[in-house]
Amino acid sequence: MKIRENVLLASLTTMRIGGDARYVVELTQKTDIPEALDFALVQSLPVWLMGGGANTLAHDEGFEGVVILNKLTGIEVLSENEERLKVRAMGGVAWDDLVDLACRKGFSGIEAMSAIPGTVGAAPVQNIGAYGQDLAQVVVSVEAYDRDKHEFVTLTNPEMNLGYRHTRFNYGEDAGRFLVVSVTLELKKQRMQPPFYNSLQRYIDEHGETDFAPQNIRRMVMAIRSGKLPDPTEVPSAGSFFKNIYVDKAGVLAAEERSIPVWRDEKDGVLRGGKINGGWLIEACGLKGRKLHGYRISEKAALVLINEDGVGYEELDLARKEIIETVRRKFGFTLEQEPVEIPVRADFVRRAQG
């Protein structure tokens, strides 16, 4: 376990803003977890759990508490046959390393989530997803440290309450209660089938793709992402800054009536709801490529907000509010921010999760 004092949060988050954290503790083995939490308890300081910092925003005032970084590494194949692969990855593993392993072995379930920044441990917290796949479809269980019970526990898929960017780990009374130690997935030897998500389908049509093996889908997704999404390790951003908007069946029909593109969620010919691309709404408002208070809406992907020369959180807040209000006035939809925020007030943090 490594402990550092007065660490600039801007150095730990990919948006590259934020003042000092009082302490930063790096976990390198499982037994470090209770020790790190005990350290915070002895210091009478709140705790913030963080992975790679790709989906986290920090305030200029910093955080008078203990930031715990999950650096637990290792991937283990639990079972493998001609039909299924069960694999367990530690929370500090880079998510894309796990995707790469699965695709090289020819197993499907996470290939469309290629090149998503962040760690395996953060994946179930947000229930990450892309291009029609999400973690909820393949996760079997997670091993976690329960901060309430002070013990290691195993949570199964149904116990995680996995919804669209909304899970037991990041919402409600259990938010921040669990520190994810490892994630177990079950993948299948199969191929994605149409209908594909709009941008993926466009790529397939434009390039005449016909082979939808996991490795090929991974290649396509990585090409799409590299063409429109900045690498957060090189360009300060937090990935997709706003969530897409999910609507029910009536919402789908109403949106289509207004010529708003909708990705339909249909099963066995029955319309269940759909997703409206928040980036399309932002672009339709004429905001794509615009610079607001030092933060630029990406010219390639309107959901991405880039810190071009923003001074700090206050300017980011102004840019965010302007975008949300512009979309609300034109379309009536209220965009929701995707990145989580490290709160300023120490008394606010009992179970914060980042």
PDB file of C-alpha atoms in Angstrom, residues 124-126 142 144 155 159-162 166-171 174-180 351-353:
ATOM      1  CA  PRO A 124     -19.968  -2.270 -12.963  1.00  0.00           C
ATOM      2  CA  VAL A 125     -20.229   1.027 -11.088  1.00  0.00           C
ATOM      3  CA  GLN A 126     -21.428   2.778 -14.249  1.00  0.00           C
ATOM      4  CA  VAL A 142     -18.294  -9.071  -8.543  1.00  0.00           C
ATOM      5  CA  ALA A 144     -16.223  -6.428  -3.379  1.00  0.00           C
ATOM      6  CA  LEU A 155     -22.615  -9.847  -5.415  1.00  0.00           C
ATOM      7  CA  GLU A 159     -27.944  -7.904  -6.735  1.00  0.00           C
ATOM      8  CA  MET A 160     -26.210  -5.057  -8.584  1.00  0.00           C
ATOM      9  CA  ASN A 161     -29.382  -3.372  -9.925  1.00  0.00           C
ATOM     10  CA  LEU A 162     -27.724  -2.673 -13.271  1.00  0.00           C
ATOM     11  CA  HIS A 166     -27.482   3.698 -12.888  1.00  0.00           C
ATOM     12  CA  THR A 167     -26.520   0.892 -10.486  1.00  0.00           C
ATOM     13  CA  ARG A 168     -26.492  -0.085  -6.853  1.00  0.00           C
ATOM     14  CA  PHE A 169     -22.861   1.007  -6.732  1.00  0.00           C
ATOM     15  CA  ASN A 170     -23.468   4.630  -7.699  1.00  0.00           C
ATOM     16  CA  TYR A 171     -27.023   5.454  -6.671  1.00  0.00           C
ATOM     17  CA  ASP A 174     -25.503   1.921  -1.169  1.00  0.00           C
ATOM     18  CA  ALA A 175     -23.567   4.381  -3.367  1.00  0.00           C
ATOM     19  CA  GLY A 176     -19.888   3.956  -2.517  1.00  0.00           C
ATOM     20  CA  ARG A 177     -20.558   1.175  -0.032  1.00  0.00           C
ATOM     21  CA  PHE A 178     -18.707  -1.428  -2.098  1.00  0.00           C
ATOM     22  CA  LEU A 179     -15.115  -1.311  -3.317  1.00  0.00           C
ATOM     23  CA  VAL A 180     -14.916  -3.599  -6.337  1.00  0.00           C
ATOM     24  CA  ARG A 351     -20.117   6.419   0.508  1.00  0.00           C
ATOM     25  CA  ALA A 352     -18.995   8.401  -2.501  1.00  0.00           C
ATOM     26  CA  GLN A 353     -17.916   6.345  -5.509  1.00  0.00           C
TER      27      GLN A 353
END
